CSV table of C-alpha atoms in Angstrom, one decimal:
chain,number,residue,atom,x,y,z
C,1,MET,CA,0.0,0.1,0.0
C,2,PRO,CA,1.4,3.4,-0.9
C,3,CYS,CA,2.7,5.6,1.9
C,4,VAL,CA,1.8,9.3,2.3
C,5,VAL,CA,4.9,11.4,2.9
C,6,PHE,CA,4.4,14.4,5.1
C,7,ALA,CA,6.6,17.5,4.6
C,8,ALA,CA,7.6,19.6,7.8
C,9,MET,CA,4.4,21.3,9.0
C,10,THR,CA,4.3,25.1,9.4
C,11,ASP,CA,2.9,26.5,12.6
C,12,ASP,CA,-0.4,27.3,10.9
C,13,ALA,CA,-0.6,23.9,9.5
C,14,THR,CA,0.1,22.3,12.9
C,15,GLU,CA,-2.6,24.4,14.5
C,16,LEU,CA,-5.2,23.2,11.8
C,17,PHE,CA,-4.0,19.6,12.3
C,18,ASP,CA,-4.5,19.8,16.1
C,19,ILE,CA,-8.0,21.2,15.6
C,20,GLU,CA,-8.7,18.2,13.3
C,21,LEU,CA,-7.2,15.9,15.7
C,22,LYS,CA,-9.3,17.2,18.7
C,23,LEU,CA,-12.5,16.9,16.6
C,24,LEU,CA,-11.3,13.3,15.8
C,25,LEU,CA,-10.9,12.4,19.4
C,26,ASP,CA,-14.4,13.9,20.2
C,27,ALA,CA,-15.9,11.9,17.5
C,28,VAL,CA,-14.2,8.7,18.6
C,29,TYR,CA,-15.6,9.2,22.1
C,30,MET,CA,-19.1,9.8,21.1
C,31,ARG,CA,-19.0,7.0,18.5
C,32,TYR,CA,-17.1,4.3,20.3
C,33,HIS,CA,-16.9,5.6,23.9
C,34,TYR,CA,-13.1,5.5,24.0
C,35,ASP,CA,-11.7,8.6,25.6
C,36,PHE,CA,-8.3,9.7,24.3
C,37,ARG,CA,-9.0,13.5,24.8
C,38,GLU,CA,-6.7,13.9,27.7
C,39,TYR,CA,-3.8,11.9,26.1
C,40,ALA,CA,-0.6,13.9,25.5
C,41,MET,CA,-1.1,15.9,22.2
C,42,SER,CA,2.6,15.5,20.9
C,43,SER,CA,2.3,11.7,21.1
C,44,LEU,CA,-1.1,11.6,19.5
C,45,ARG,CA,0.0,13.9,16.8
C,46,ARG,CA,2.9,11.8,15.8
C,47,ARG,CA,0.9,8.5,16.0
C,48,MET,CA,-1.9,9.8,13.9
C,49,ARG,CA,0.5,10.9,11.2
C,50,HIS,CA,1.7,7.3,11.1
C,51,ALA,CA,-1.9,6.1,10.9
C,52,MET,CA,-2.6,8.5,8.0
C,53,GLY,CA,0.5,7.1,6.1
C,54,ARG,CA,-0.3,3.6,7.0
C,55,PHE,CA,-4.0,3.9,5.7
C,56,ASP,CA,-3.1,6.2,2.7
C,57,CYS,CA,-5.2,9.1,4.2
C,58,GLU,CA,-4.1,12.4,2.7
C,59,ARG,CA,-6.1,14.5,5.3
C,60,MET,CA,-7.1,14.0,8.8
C,61,SER,CA,-10.9,14.3,7.7
C,62,ASP,CA,-10.3,11.2,5.5
C,63,LEU,CA,-9.0,9.2,8.5
C,64,GLN,CA,-12.0,10.5,10.5
C,65,HIS,CA,-14.5,9.6,7.8
C,66,ARG,CA,-13.2,5.9,7.7
C,67,ILE,CA,-13.1,5.6,11.5
C,68,LEU,CA,-16.6,6.8,12.0
C,69,HIS,CA,-18.2,4.8,9.2
C,70,GLU,CA,-16.2,1.7,9.4
C,71,PRO,CA,-16.0,0.0,12.8
C,72,ALA,CA,-13.8,-2.8,11.5
C,73,PHE,CA,-11.4,0.0,10.4
C,74,PHE,CA,-11.4,1.6,13.8
C,75,ALA,CA,-10.4,-1.7,15.4
C,76,ASP,CA,-7.3,-1.6,13.0
C,77,ALA,CA,-6.7,2.2,13.7
C,78,MET,CA,-6.9,1.5,17.5
C,79,GLN,CA,-3.5,0.3,17.3
C,80,TYR,CA,-2.3,3.8,16.6
C,81,PHE,CA,-4.3,5.4,19.5
C,82,THR,CA,-2.6,3.3,22.0
C,83,VAL,CA,1.2,2.3,22.4
C,84,GLN,CA,1.9,-1.4,22.4
C,85,VAL,CA,5.7,-1.5,23.2
C,86,SER,CA,6.9,-3.8,25.9
C,87,GLU,CA,9.2,-6.8,26.8
C,88,MET,CA,9.5,-9.4,29.4
C,89,PHE,CA,11.2,-8.1,32.7
C,90,ARG,CA,11.7,-4.7,31.0
C,91,ASP,CA,14.0,-2.6,33.1
C,92,PRO,CA,15.2,-5.7,35.1
C,93,ALA,CA,16.2,-3.6,38.0
C,94,TYR,CA,12.6,-2.8,38.7
C,95,PHE,CA,11.8,-6.5,38.9
C,96,LEU,CA,14.8,-7.0,41.1
C,97,ALA,CA,13.6,-4.3,43.4
C,98,LEU,CA,10.2,-5.9,43.6
C,99,ARG,CA,11.7,-9.4,44.4
C,100,GLU,CA,14.1,-8.0,47.1
C,101,HIS,CA,12.1,-5.2,48.8
C,102,VAL,CA,8.3,-5.5,47.9
C,103,LEU,CA,7.5,-9.1,47.8
C,104,PRO,CA,9.1,-9.7,51.3
C,105,VAL,CA,6.4,-7.4,52.7
C,106,LEU,CA,3.6,-8.9,50.5
C,107,LYS,CA,4.5,-12.3,52.0
C,108,THR,CA,3.1,-11.1,55.3
C,109,TYR,CA,-0.4,-11.0,53.6
C,110,PRO,CA,-2.7,-14.2,53.6
C,111,SER,CA,-3.6,-13.3,49.9
C,112,ILE,CA,-2.2,-10.8,47.3
C,113,LYS,CA,-3.9,-8.9,44.4
C,114,VAL,CA,-1.6,-7.2,41.8
C,115,TRP,CA,-3.1,-4.9,39.2
C,116,VAL,CA,-1.2,-4.3,35.9
C,117,ALA,CA,-2.8,-1.2,34.5
C,118,GLY,CA,-2.3,-0.8,30.8
C,119,CYS,CA,-0.9,-4.2,30.3
C,120,SER,CA,-0.4,-3.9,26.5
C,121,SER,CA,0.4,-7.2,25.1
C,122,GLY,CA,1.2,-8.8,28.4
C,123,GLU,CA,4.8,-9.2,28.7
C,124,GLU,CA,4.7,-7.5,32.2
C,125,VAL,CA,1.9,-9.6,33.3
C,126,TRP,CA,3.6,-12.9,32.7
C,127,SER,CA,6.8,-11.5,34.1
C,128,LEU,CA,5.1,-10.8,37.2
C,129,ALA,CA,3.5,-14.3,37.4
C,130,ILE,CA,7.0,-15.8,37.1
C,131,LEU,CA,8.3,-13.6,39.8
C,132,LEU,CA,5.5,-14.4,42.2
C,133,ALA,CA,6.0,-18.1,41.3
C,134,GLU,CA,9.6,-18.1,42.2
C,135,GLU,CA,8.9,-16.5,45.5
C,136,ASP,CA,6.1,-19.0,46.3
C,137,LEU,CA,3.4,-16.4,46.2
C,138,LEU,CA,1.7,-17.0,43.0
C,139,ASP,CA,-0.8,-19.6,44.4
C,140,ARG,CA,-2.2,-17.0,46.8
C,141,SER,CA,-2.1,-14.2,44.3
C,142,VAL,CA,-4.5,-12.8,41.7
C,143,ILE,CA,-3.0,-10.7,39.0
C,144,TYR,CA,-5.5,-8.3,37.3
C,145,ALA,CA,-4.4,-7.2,33.8
C,146,THR,CA,-6.2,-4.4,32.2
C,147,ASP,CA,-6.1,-2.4,28.9
C,148,ILE,CA,-8.5,-0.6,26.6
C,149,ASN,CA,-7.1,-2.2,23.6
C,150,PRO,CA,-9.2,-5.5,22.9
C,151,GLU,CA,-6.4,-6.8,20.4
C,152,ALA,CA,-3.8,-6.2,23.0
C,153,LEU,CA,-5.7,-7.9,25.7
C,154,ALA,CA,-6.5,-11.0,23.6
C,155,LYS,CA,-2.7,-11.2,22.9
C,156,ALA,CA,-1.8,-10.8,26.5
C,157,GLU,CA,-4.2,-13.5,27.6
C,158,HIS,CA,-2.8,-16.0,25.1
C,159,GLY,CA,0.7,-15.6,26.3
C,160,THR,CA,2.5,-16.4,23.2
C,161,PHE,CA,5.4,-14.4,21.9
C,162,ALA,CA,7.8,-14.5,19.0
C,163,ALA,CA,10.8,-16.8,19.5
C,164,ASP,CA,13.3,-14.2,18.2
C,165,ARG,CA,12.4,-12.1,21.2
C,166,LEU,CA,13.4,-14.8,23.8
C,167,PRO,CA,17.2,-14.0,24.0
C,168,LEU,CA,16.4,-10.4,25.2
C,169,PHE,CA,13.7,-11.7,27.5
C,170,SER,CA,16.0,-14.3,29.0
C,171,ARG,CA,18.7,-11.7,29.6
C,172,ASN,CA,16.2,-9.6,31.3
C,173,TYR,CA,15.0,-12.4,33.5
C,174,LEU,CA,18.5,-13.2,34.8
C,175,ALA,CA,19.3,-9.6,35.5
C,176,ALA,CA,16.0,-9.4,37.4
C,177,GLY,CA,17.3,-12.1,39.8
C,178,GLY,CA,15.8,-15.1,38.0
C,179,ARG,CA,16.2,-18.3,40.0
C,180,GLY,CA,16.6,-20.7,36.9
C,181,SER,CA,16.2,-20.3,33.2
C,182,LEU,CA,13.3,-18.6,31.4
C,183,SER,CA,13.0,-21.6,29.2
C,184,ASP,CA,11.5,-23.4,32.3
C,185,TYR,CA,8.4,-21.4,31.7
C,186,TYR,CA,7.6,-21.9,28.0
C,187,THR,CA,7.4,-24.4,25.3
C,188,SER,CA,8.6,-23.4,21.6
C,189,ALA,CA,6.9,-24.3,18.3
C,190,TYR,CA,6.6,-22.7,14.9
C,191,GLY,CA,8.7,-19.7,15.8
C,192,ASN,CA,6.7,-18.9,18.9
C,193,ALA,CA,6.9,-19.5,22.6
C,194,MET,CA,3.9,-20.3,24.6
C,195,PHE,CA,4.1,-19.6,28.2
C,196,ASP,CA,3.1,-22.1,31.0
C,197,ARG,CA,-0.8,-22.3,31.4
C,198,ARG,CA,-0.2,-22.9,35.1
C,199,LEU,CA,0.9,-19.2,35.4
C,200,LYS,CA,-2.3,-18.1,33.7
C,201,LYS,CA,-4.5,-19.7,36.4
C,202,GLN,CA,-3.9,-16.6,38.7
C,203,MET,CA,-4.6,-13.9,36.0
C,204,VAL,CA,-7.7,-12.0,35.2
C,205,PHE,CA,-8.0,-10.0,32.0
C,206,ALA,CA,-10.4,-6.9,31.8
C,207,ASP,CA,-11.1,-4.0,29.7
C,208,HIS,CA,-10.6,-0.9,32.0
C,209,SER,CA,-9.9,2.7,30.9
C,210,LEU,CA,-7.9,4.9,33.2
C,211,ALA,CA,-9.6,8.0,31.5
C,212,THR,CA,-13.2,6.9,32.1
C,213,ASP,CA,-13.6,3.9,34.5
C,214,SER,CA,-13.6,3.8,38.3
C,215,VAL,CA,-11.5,2.2,41.0
C,216,PHE,CA,-10.7,-1.3,39.8
C,217,SER,CA,-10.3,-3.5,43.0
C,218,GLU,CA,-8.6,-3.4,46.4
C,219,VAL,CA,-5.0,-4.3,45.6
C,220,HIS,CA,-1.7,-4.7,47.2
C,221,LEU,CA,0.7,-3.7,44.3
C,222,VAL,CA,-0.3,-1.6,41.1
C,223,SER,CA,2.2,-1.7,38.3
C,224,CYS,CA,1.6,0.9,35.6
C,225,ARG,CA,4.7,1.6,33.8
C,226,ASN,CA,5.4,3.7,30.8
C,227,VAL,CA,1.7,4.5,30.4
C,228,LEU,CA,1.4,8.0,32.2
C,229,ILE,CA,3.9,9.3,29.8
C,230,TYR,CA,1.3,9.4,27.2
C,231,PHE,CA,-1.3,11.4,29.3
C,232,ASN,CA,-1.5,15.1,30.0
C,233,ARG,CA,-1.3,16.3,33.5
C,234,GLU,CA,-5.1,16.0,34.3
C,235,LEU,CA,-5.3,12.5,33.1
C,236,GLN,CA,-2.2,11.5,35.0
C,237,ASP,CA,-3.6,13.0,38.2
C,238,ARG,CA,-6.8,11.0,37.5
C,239,ALA,CA,-5.1,7.8,37.0
C,240,VAL,CA,-2.9,8.2,40.2
C,241,GLY,CA,-6.0,9.0,42.0
C,242,LEU,CA,-7.4,5.6,40.9
C,243,PHE,CA,-4.3,3.9,42.0
C,244,ARG,CA,-4.5,5.6,45.4
C,245,ASP,CA,-8.1,4.6,46.0
C,246,SER,CA,-7.4,1.1,44.7
C,247,LEU,CA,-4.6,0.3,46.9
C,248,VAL,CA,-4.9,-1.1,50.4
C,249,ARG,CA,-3.3,0.7,53.3
C,250,LYS,CA,0.4,1.0,52.7
C,251,GLY,CA,0.2,-0.7,49.2
C,252,PHE,CA,2.8,-0.3,46.6
C,253,LEU,CA,2.8,1.6,43.3
C,254,GLY,CA,5.3,1.0,40.5
C,255,LEU,CA,5.8,3.5,37.7
C,256,GLY,CA,8.1,3.7,34.7
C,257,GLY,CA,11.6,5.1,34.7
C,258,LYS,CA,10.6,8.4,33.1
C,259,GLU,CA,7.4,8.8,35.3
C,260,SER,CA,7.2,10.4,38.8
C,261,LEU,CA,4.6,11.6,41.3
C,262,GLN,CA,6.5,14.7,42.0
C,263,PHE,CA,4.4,17.8,41.5
C,264,GLY,CA,1.3,15.7,40.9
C,265,ALA,CA,-2.1,16.3,42.6
C,266,HIS,CA,-1.6,13.2,44.7
C,267,ALA,CA,2.2,13.4,45.5
C,268,ASP,CA,1.4,13.6,49.2
C,269,ALA,CA,-0.4,10.3,49.2
C,270,PHE,CA,2.7,8.3,48.5
C,271,GLU,CA,6.3,8.0,49.8
C,272,PRO,CA,9.3,6.7,48.0
C,273,PHE,CA,10.0,3.1,48.7
C,274,VAL,CA,12.7,2.3,46.2
C,275,ALA,CA,13.2,5.6,44.8
C,276,ASN,CA,15.6,4.9,42.0
C,277,GLN,CA,13.2,2.3,40.6
C,278,ARG,CA,10.1,4.5,40.9
C,279,ILE,CA,8.4,2.3,43.5
C,280,TYR,CA,6.3,4.2,45.9
C,281,ARG,CA,4.2,3.2,49.0
C,282,LYS,CA,0.8,4.6,49.9
C,283,VAL,CA,1.1,6.8,52.9
C,284,ALA,CA,-0.9,5.3,55.9
C,285,PRO,CA,-3.8,7.7,56.9
């Protein structure tokens, strides 16, 4: 399919593009009830340009027309509204910090609930399941995995990843303090790796929007990494407020390496726990 090439945009063209983009976001909300209106404009602008090129749309109005009139097309275009970039044990030091500092605290609870918000295609969900299994906690844990992208949720639940990604996943696993070999947890066939179904028994997958939905569940750990960077300040504050209200007393919140609670509306609700890995603890009332 031919690709539309976009020249550098003038200030006036950028302003008009943003007006059309905001109209598109309003239309998506009214037509499909997905709310991207408080996502970071710079990121959306870049991704919509990619979508226009991918679908051979010369103007934003062309893209909007197809999205509004072709629900199947919107399902394809949805991949450009959300970011699906992840890997197993991404940022291994984060998982090592969970293993060494957070899980020893969670072991004191009779049962554990973990919420992976914005789970994308599931790499972090399966990583956390392996981590909990190696610390003898999986059998008394429930991992809630949520996202707004149906295609990503289906992939996450299936737990199958391309075999050519396994060397990276394995290196991350070992750097995260893995107690064996990652190959202990999957079987390979036809260029893919399917992860152990026994890990899946403790997982619950659900559609949930940080922009429009309410508190998810009473949980002990929320892991929402590299999601807030795609939100504007207002939506970041809304999401962190949901996390605060979802966490048990002195529960834990893990964010991405470029994310912080500093200067946010709910900064006083949390205290650093492993500061260099962006792991926070809810302040006791």
